[in-house]
Tab-separated table of C-alpha atoms in Angstrom:
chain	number	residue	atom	x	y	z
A	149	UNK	CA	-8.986	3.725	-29.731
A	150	UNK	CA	-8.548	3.602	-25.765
A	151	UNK	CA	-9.933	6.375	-23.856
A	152	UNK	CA	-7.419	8.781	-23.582
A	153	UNK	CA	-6.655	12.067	-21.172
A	154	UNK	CA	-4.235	14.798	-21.769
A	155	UNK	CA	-2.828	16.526	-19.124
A	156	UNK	CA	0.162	19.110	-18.507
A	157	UNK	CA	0.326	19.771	-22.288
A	158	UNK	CA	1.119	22.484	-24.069
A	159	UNK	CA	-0.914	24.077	-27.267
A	160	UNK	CA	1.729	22.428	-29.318
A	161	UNK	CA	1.484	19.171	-27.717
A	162	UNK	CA	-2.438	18.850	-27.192
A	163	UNK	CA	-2.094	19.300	-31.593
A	164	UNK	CA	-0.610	16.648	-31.980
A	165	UNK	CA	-2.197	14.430	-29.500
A	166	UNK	CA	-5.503	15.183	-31.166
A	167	UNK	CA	-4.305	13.777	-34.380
A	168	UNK	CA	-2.444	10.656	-32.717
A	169	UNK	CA	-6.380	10.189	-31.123
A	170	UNK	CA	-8.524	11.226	-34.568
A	171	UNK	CA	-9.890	13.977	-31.893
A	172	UNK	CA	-10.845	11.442	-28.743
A	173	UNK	CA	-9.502	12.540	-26.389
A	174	UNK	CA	-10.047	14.781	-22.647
A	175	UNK	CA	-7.315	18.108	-22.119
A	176	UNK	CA	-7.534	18.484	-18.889
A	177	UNK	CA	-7.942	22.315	-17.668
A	178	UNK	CA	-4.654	24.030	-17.259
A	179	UNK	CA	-2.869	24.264	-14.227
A	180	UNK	CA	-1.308	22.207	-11.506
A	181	UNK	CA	-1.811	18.166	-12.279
A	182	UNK	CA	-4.115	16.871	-9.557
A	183	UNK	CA	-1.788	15.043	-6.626
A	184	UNK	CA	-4.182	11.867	-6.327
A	185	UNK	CA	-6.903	10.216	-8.421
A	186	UNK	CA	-9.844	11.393	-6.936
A	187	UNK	CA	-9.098	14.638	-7.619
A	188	UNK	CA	-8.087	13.832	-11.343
A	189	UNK	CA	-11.434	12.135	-11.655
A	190	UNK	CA	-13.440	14.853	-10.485
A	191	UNK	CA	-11.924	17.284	-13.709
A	192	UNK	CA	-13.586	14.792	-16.033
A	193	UNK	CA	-17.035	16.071	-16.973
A	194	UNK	CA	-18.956	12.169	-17.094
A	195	UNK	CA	-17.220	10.598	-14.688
A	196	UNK	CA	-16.050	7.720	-16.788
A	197	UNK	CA	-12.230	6.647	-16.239
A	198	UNK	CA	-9.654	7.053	-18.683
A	199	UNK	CA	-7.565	3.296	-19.890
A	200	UNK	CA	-4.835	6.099	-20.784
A	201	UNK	CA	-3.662	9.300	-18.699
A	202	UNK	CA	-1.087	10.696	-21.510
A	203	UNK	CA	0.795	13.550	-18.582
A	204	UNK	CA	3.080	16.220	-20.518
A	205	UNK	CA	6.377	18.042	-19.819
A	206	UNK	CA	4.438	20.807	-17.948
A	207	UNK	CA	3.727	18.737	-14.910
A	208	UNK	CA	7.251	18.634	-12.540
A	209	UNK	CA	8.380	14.632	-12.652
A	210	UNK	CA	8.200	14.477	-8.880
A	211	UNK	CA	4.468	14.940	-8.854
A	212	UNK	CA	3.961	13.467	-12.684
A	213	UNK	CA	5.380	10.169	-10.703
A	214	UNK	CA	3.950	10.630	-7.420
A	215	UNK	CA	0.283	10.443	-9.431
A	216	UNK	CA	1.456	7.543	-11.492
A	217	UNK	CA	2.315	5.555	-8.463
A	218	UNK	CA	-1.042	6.379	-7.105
A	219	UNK	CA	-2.682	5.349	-10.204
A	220	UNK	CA	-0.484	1.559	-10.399
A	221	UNK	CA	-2.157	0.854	-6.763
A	222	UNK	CA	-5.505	2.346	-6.648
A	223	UNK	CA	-6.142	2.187	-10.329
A	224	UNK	CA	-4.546	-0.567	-11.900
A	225	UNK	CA	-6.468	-0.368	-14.966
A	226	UNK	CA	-5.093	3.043	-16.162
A	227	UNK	CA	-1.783	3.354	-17.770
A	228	UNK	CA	0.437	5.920	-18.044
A	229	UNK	CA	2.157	7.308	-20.754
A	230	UNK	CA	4.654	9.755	-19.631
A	231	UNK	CA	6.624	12.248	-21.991
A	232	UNK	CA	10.299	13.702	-20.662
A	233	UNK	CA	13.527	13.582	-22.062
A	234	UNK	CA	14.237	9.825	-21.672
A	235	UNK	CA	17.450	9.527	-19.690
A	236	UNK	CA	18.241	6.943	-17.984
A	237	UNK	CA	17.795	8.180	-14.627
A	238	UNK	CA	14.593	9.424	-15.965
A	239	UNK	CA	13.479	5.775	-17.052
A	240	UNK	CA	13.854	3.999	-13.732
A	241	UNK	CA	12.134	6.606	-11.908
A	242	UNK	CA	9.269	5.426	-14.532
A	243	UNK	CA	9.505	1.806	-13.888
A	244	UNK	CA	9.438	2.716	-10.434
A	245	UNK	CA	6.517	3.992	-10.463
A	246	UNK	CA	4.684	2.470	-12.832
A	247	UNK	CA	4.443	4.031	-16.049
A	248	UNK	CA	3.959	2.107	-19.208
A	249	UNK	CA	6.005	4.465	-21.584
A	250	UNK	CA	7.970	7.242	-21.475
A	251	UNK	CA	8.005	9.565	-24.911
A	252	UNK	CA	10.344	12.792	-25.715
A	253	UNK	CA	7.935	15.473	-25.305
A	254	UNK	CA	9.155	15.891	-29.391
A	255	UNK	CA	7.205	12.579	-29.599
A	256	UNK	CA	5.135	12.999	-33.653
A	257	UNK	CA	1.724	11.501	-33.622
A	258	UNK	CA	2.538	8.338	-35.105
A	259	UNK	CA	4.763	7.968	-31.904
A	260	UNK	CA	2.085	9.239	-29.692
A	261	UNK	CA	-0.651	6.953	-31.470
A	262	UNK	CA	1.300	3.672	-31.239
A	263	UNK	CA	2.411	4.254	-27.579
A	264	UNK	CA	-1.512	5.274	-26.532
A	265	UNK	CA	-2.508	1.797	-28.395
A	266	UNK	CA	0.151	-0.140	-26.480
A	267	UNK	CA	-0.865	1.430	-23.191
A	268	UNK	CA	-4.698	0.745	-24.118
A	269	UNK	CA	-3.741	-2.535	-24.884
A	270	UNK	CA	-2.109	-3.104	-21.613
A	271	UNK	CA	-5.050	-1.713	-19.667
A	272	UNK	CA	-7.767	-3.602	-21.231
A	273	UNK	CA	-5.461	-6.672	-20.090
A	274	UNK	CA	-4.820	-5.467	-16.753
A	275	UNK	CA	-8.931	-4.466	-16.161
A	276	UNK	CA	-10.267	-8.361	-17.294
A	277	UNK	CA	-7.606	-9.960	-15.308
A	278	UNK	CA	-8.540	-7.844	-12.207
A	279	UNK	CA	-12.080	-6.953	-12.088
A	280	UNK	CA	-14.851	-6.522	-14.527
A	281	UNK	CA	-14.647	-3.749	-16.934
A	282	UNK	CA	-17.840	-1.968	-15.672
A	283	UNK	CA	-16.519	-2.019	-12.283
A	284	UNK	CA	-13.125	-0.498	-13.443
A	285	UNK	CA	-15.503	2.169	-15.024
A	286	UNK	CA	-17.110	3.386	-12.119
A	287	UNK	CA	-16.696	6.664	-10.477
A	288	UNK	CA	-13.893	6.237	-7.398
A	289	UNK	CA	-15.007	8.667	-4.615
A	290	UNK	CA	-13.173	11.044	-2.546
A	291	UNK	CA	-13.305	9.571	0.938
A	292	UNK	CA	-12.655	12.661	3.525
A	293	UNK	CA	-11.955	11.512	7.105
A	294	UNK	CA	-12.037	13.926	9.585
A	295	UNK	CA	-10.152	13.488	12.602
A	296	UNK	CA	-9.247	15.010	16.283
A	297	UNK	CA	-6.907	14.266	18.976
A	298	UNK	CA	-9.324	14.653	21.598
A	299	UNK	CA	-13.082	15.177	22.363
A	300	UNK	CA	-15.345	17.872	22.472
A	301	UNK	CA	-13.758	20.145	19.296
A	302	UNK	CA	-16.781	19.881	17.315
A	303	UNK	CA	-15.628	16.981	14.905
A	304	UNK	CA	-18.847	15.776	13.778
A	305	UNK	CA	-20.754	19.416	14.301
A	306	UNK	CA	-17.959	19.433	11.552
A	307	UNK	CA	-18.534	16.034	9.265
A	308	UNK	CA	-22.052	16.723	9.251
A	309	UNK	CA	-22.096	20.345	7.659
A	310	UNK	CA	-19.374	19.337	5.499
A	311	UNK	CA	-21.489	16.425	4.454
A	312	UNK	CA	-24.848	18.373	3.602
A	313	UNK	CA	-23.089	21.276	1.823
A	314	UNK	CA	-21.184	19.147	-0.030
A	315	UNK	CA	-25.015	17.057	-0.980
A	316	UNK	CA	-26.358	20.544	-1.535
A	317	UNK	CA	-24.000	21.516	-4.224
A	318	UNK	CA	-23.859	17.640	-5.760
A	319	UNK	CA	-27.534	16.399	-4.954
A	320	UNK	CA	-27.161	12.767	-4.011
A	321	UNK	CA	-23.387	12.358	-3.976
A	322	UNK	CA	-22.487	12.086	-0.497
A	323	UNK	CA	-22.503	9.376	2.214
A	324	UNK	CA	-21.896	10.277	5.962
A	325	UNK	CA	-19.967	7.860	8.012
A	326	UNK	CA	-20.096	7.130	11.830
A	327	UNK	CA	-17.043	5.430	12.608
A	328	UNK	CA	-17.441	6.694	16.512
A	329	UNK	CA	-17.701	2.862	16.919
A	330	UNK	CA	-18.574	3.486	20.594
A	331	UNK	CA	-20.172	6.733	21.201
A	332	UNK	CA	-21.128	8.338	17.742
A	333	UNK	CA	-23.851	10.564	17.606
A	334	UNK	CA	-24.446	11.826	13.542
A	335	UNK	CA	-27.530	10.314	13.766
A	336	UNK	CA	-28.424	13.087	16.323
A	337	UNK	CA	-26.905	15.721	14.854
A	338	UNK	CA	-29.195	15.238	11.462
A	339	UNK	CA	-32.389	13.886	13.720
A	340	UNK	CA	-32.318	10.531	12.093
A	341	UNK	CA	-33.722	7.709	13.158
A	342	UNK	CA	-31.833	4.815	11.044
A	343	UNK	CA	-33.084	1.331	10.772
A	344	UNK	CA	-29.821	0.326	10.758
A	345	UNK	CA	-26.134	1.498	11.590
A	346	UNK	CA	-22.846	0.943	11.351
A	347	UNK	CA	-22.607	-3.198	12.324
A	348	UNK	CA	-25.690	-4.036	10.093
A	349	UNK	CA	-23.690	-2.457	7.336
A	350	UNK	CA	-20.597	-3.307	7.791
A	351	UNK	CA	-21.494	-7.107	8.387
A	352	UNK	CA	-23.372	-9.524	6.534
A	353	UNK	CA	-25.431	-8.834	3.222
A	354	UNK	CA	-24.604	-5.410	2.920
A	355	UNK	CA	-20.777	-5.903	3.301
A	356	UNK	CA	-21.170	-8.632	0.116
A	357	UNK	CA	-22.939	-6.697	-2.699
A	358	UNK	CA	-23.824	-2.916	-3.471
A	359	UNK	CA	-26.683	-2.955	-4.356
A	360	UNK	CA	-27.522	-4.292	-0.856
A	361	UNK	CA	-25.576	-2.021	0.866
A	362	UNK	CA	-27.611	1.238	-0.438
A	363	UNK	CA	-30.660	-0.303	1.313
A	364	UNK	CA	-28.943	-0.160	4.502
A	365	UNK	CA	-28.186	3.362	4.404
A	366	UNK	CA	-29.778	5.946	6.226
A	367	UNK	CA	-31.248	9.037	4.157
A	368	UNK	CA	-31.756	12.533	5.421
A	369	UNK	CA	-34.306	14.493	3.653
A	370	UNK	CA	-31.544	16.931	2.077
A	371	UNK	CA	-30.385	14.172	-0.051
A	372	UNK	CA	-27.366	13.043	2.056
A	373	UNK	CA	-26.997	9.270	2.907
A	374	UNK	CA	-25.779	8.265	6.448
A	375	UNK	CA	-24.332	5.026	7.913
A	376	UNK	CA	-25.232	5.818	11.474
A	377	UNK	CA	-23.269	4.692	14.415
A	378	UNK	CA	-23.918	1.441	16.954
A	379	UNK	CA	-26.459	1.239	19.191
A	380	UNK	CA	-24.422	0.224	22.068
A	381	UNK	CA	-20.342	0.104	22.559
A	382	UNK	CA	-20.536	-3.361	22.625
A	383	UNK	CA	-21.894	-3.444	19.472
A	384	UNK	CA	-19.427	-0.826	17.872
A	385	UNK	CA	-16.819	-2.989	19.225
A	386	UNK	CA	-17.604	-5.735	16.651
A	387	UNK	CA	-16.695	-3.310	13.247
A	388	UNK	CA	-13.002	-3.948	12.621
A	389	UNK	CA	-10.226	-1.903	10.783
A	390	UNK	CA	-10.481	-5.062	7.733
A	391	UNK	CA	-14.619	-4.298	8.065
A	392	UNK	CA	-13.971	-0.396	7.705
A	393	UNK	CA	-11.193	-0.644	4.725
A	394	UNK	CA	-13.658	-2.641	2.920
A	395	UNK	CA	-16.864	-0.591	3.650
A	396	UNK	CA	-15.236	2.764	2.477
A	397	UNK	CA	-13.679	1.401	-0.642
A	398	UNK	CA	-17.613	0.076	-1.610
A	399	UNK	CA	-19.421	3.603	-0.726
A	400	UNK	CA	-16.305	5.107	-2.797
A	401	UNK	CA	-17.307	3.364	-6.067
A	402	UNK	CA	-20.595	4.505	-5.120
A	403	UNK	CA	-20.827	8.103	-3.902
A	404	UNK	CA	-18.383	11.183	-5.184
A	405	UNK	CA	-17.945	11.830	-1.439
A	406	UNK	CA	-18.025	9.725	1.162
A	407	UNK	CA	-17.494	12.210	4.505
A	408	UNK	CA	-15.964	9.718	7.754
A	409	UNK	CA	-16.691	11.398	11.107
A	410	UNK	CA	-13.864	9.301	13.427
A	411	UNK	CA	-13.553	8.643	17.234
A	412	UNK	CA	-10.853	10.882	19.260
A	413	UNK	CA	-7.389	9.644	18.928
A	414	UNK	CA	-5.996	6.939	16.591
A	415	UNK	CA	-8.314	3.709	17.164
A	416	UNK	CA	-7.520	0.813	14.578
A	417	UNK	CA	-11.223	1.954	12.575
A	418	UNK	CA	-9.550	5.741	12.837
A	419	UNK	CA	-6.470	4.401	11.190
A	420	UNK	CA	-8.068	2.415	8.446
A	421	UNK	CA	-10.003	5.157	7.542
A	422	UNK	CA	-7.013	7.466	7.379
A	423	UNK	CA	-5.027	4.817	5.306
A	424	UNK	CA	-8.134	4.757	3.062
A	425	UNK	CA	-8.768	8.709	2.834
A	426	UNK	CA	-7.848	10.509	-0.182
A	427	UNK	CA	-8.251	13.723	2.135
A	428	UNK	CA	-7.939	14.282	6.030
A	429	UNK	CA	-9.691	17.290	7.724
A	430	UNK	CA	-7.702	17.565	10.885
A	431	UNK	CA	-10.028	19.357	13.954
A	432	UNK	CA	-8.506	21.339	16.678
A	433	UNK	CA	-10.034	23.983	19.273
A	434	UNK	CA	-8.734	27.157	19.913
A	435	UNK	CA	-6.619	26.275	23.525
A	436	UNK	CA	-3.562	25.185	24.529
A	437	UNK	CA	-4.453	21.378	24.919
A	438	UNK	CA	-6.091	21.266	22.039
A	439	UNK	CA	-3.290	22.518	19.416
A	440	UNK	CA	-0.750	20.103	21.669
A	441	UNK	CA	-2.830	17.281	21.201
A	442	UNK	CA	-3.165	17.801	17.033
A	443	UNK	CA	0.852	18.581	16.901
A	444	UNK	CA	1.311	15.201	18.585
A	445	UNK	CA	-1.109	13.506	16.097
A	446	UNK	CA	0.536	14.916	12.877
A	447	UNK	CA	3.679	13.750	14.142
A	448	UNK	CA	2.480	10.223	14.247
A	449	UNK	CA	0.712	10.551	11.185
A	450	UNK	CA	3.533	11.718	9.095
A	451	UNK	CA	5.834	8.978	10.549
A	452	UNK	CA	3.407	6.570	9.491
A	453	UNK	CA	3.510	8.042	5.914
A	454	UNK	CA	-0.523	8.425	6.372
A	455	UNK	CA	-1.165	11.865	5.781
A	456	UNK	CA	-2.960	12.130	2.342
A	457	UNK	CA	-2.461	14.617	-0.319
A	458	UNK	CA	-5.567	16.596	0.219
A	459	UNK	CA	-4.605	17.640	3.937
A	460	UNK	CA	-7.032	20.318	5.765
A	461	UNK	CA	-6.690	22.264	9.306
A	462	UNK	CA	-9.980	23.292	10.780
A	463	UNK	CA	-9.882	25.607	13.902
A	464	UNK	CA	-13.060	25.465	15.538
A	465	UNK	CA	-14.326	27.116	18.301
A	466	UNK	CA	-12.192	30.228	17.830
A	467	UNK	CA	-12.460	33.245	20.149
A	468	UNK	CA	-10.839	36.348	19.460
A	469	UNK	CA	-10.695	37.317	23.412
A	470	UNK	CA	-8.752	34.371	24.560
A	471	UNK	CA	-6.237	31.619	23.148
A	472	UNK	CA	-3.794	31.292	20.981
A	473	UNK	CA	-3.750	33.303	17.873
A	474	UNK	CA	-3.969	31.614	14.441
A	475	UNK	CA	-0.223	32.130	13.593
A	476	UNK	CA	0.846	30.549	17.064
A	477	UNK	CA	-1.219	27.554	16.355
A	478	UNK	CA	0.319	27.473	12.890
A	479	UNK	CA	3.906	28.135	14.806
A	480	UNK	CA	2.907	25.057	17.067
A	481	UNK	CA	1.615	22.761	14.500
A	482	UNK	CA	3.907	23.120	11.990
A	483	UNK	CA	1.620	23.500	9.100
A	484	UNK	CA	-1.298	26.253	8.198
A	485	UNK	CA	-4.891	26.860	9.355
A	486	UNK	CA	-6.996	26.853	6.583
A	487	UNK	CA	-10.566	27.179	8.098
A	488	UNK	CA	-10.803	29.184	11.210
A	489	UNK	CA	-15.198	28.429	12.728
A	490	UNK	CA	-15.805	31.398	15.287
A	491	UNK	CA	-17.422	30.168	18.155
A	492	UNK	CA	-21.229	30.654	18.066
A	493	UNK	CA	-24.574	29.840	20.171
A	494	UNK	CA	-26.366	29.026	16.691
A	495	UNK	CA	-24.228	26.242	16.357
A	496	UNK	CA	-24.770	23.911	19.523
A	497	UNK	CA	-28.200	25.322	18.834
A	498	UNK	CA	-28.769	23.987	15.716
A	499	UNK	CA	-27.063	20.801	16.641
A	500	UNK	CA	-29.340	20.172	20.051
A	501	UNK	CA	-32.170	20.650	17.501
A	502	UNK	CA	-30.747	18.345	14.769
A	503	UNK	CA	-30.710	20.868	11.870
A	504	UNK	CA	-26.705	21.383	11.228
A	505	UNK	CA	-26.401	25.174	10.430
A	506	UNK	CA	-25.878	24.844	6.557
A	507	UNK	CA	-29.300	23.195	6.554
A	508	UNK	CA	-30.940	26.064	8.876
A	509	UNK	CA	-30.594	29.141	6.567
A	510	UNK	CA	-29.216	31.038	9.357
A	511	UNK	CA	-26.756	34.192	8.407
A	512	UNK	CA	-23.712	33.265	10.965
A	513	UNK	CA	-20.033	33.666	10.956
A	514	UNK	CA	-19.271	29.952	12.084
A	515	UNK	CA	-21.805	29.149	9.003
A	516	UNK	CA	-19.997	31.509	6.448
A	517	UNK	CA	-16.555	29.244	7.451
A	518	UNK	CA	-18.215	26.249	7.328
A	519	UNK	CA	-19.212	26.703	3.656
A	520	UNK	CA	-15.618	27.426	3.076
A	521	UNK	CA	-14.684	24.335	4.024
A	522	UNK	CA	-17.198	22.746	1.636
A	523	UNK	CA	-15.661	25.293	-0.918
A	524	UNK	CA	-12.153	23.390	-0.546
A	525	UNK	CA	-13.993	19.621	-2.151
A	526	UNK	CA	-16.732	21.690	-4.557
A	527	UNK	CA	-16.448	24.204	-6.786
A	528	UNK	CA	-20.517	24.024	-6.999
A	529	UNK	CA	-22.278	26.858	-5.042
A	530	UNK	CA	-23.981	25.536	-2.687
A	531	UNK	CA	-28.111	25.401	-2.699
A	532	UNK	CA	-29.905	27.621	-0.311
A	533	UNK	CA	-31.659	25.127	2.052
A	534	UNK	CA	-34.956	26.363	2.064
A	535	UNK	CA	-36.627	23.599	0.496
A	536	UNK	CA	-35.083	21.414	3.437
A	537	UNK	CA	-36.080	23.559	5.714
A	538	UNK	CA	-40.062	23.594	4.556
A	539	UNK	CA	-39.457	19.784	4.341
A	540	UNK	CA	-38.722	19.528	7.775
A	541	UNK	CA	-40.730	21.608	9.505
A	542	UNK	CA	-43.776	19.930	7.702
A	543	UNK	CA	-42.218	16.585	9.007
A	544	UNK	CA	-41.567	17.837	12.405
């Protein structure tokens, strides 16, 4: 029997399932059904993909197709078995986007058994014609770019916090991105010294095989891995938007979270990245030129259809005694803030010293937000950092 998992079932409906599957298969915790894969993945406890995602009349169709579309292009080896009443309409909406049966939710479980062995059939087909089963298998990460309009909001003070809290709460599951391909600077916010960066891995040996890639990674003593950015602009120049589509879909069937701190504006490597994110975290500061700037940039993004599922406002840099309030910038942008950073003198601080504030231990506003943000991809607490911190004060 295929690997199966259950999701927007009822009681009723999970019963009968069980017997279709002798008992093999994964309910999925009640609740909304997860908008994109990555975050369907993450509610199953090994990590191992389903050949069968059986979705139940609880989920709306809109989103129960919306997911199986998803699935068809970024999963090809998973099919879908959908149950709704099968009208007509209701069928080519299915076709459409990919599902490989549609059952009345009535469906007994000899139906439900013979239409999971037809879908597992199809799968197993679909996964040797397009890749190796053992790649199929692997873990597909949640790639996270975050983004800003302009300079100097505190992007990658940002992506690097978001990057070690999400490490301290899943110990080696996280890979930190430069894709600054001119000017980027995490290597400076985490005082690293790479060996290599982002044209050695995006080029040549490691841009072939996996297992050579992880070599050219950069590791921080916290557990987070880092591709660091160029060494010159000239250099930077050389990583195309082909180079970065393939370089985040390899760290994504390696790491849970792979955390992409972009340039300002929309650059070709900034779009490739946003095409290939499964989340954005959009950066603005609290001023007038700021909010304009991010308005203008949703706009474009949501003509270009490339605004992901998992979409995230950050306000950083707010100050109660001047600026816009939070509902004006939510007026302006159209959209909500969902992480407001105060500004604070720990943070350029911490970041002049290398030691992102998550990783210092200090007790700060702008540090209590920050872990919010983390809060948003991880439902893990997050580690105190003192270990880290004895670590690198005995390296320093």
């Amino acid at each position: 029997m295929s690997r199966v998992v259950l999701g927007a079932a009822d009681d009723d409906l999970v019963l009968r399932v069980k017997e279709a599957t002798d008992g093999d298969v994964h309910v999925l915790p009640p609740g909304r059904l997860p908008g994109d894969p990555a975050r369907l993945f993450e509610q199953l406890v090994d990590g191992e993909l389903p050949e069968v995602l059986l979705i139940g009349p609880g989920a709306p169709l809109s989103e129960a197709f919306g997911l199986a579309a998803r699935l068809d292009v970024q999963c090809p080896g998973i099919s879908v078995v959908l149950l709704a009443e099968p009208t007509r309409e209701t069928w080519q909406e299915a076709m459409r986007a990919g599902v490989r049966d549609l059952l009345a939710p009535t469906a007994d479980p000899g139906e439900l058994r013979a239409a999971v062995e037809r879908a597992g059939s199809t799968a197993a087909g679909r996964r040797r014609v397009l890749r190796p089963v053992e790649e199929t298998a692997r873990y597909t990460g949640r790639v996270i770019t975050v983004a800003s309009p302009k300079g100097g909001v505190g992007k990658t003070t940002v992506s690097a916090n978001l990057a070690l809290g999400l490490t301290a709460a899943a110990p080696q599951s996280t890979v930190l991105v430069d894709l600054d391909v001119q000017f980027g600077d995490v290597a400076s916010a985490l005082g690293l010294t790479p060996e290599y960066a982002l044209p050695d891995v995006a080029h040549g040996p490691a841009a072939e095989d996996t297992m050579v890639l992880k070599t050219f990674l950069t590791q921080h003593p916290s557990g987070l891995y880092a591709v660091c950015g160029a060494e010159s602009p000239a250099a930077g120049d050389g990583v195309t938007a082909a180079d970065v589509t393939r370089l985040l879909t390899s760290l994504a069937r390696e790491f849970r979270y792979v955390v992409v701190d972009t340039a300002p504006g929309l650059s070709e490597q900034t779009l490739a990245a946003l095409d290939r994110a499964t989340d954005v975290v959009m950066v603005t500061s609290m001023d007038v030129p700021g909010v304009r700037g991010l308005r203008k940039e949703l706009d474009v993004l949501r003509e270009l259809c490339m605004i992901p599922a998992g979409r995230h406002v950050v306000m950083n840099l707010a100050d109660a005694k001047g600026g816009p309030s939070v509902r004006d910038v939510e007026t302006a942008i159209g959209t909500g803030v969902d992480v407001v950073v105060p500004r604070s003198a720990a943070v350029p601080a911490s970041t002049n010293q290398g030691v992102p504030i998550l990783a210092s231990g200090r007790r700060d506003p702008a540090a209590r937000e920050l872990r919010r943000l983390v809060s948003r991809f991880s439902a893990t607490p997050i580690v105190k950092p003192g270990r880290y911190r004895a670590k690198h004060r005995a390296a320093s």
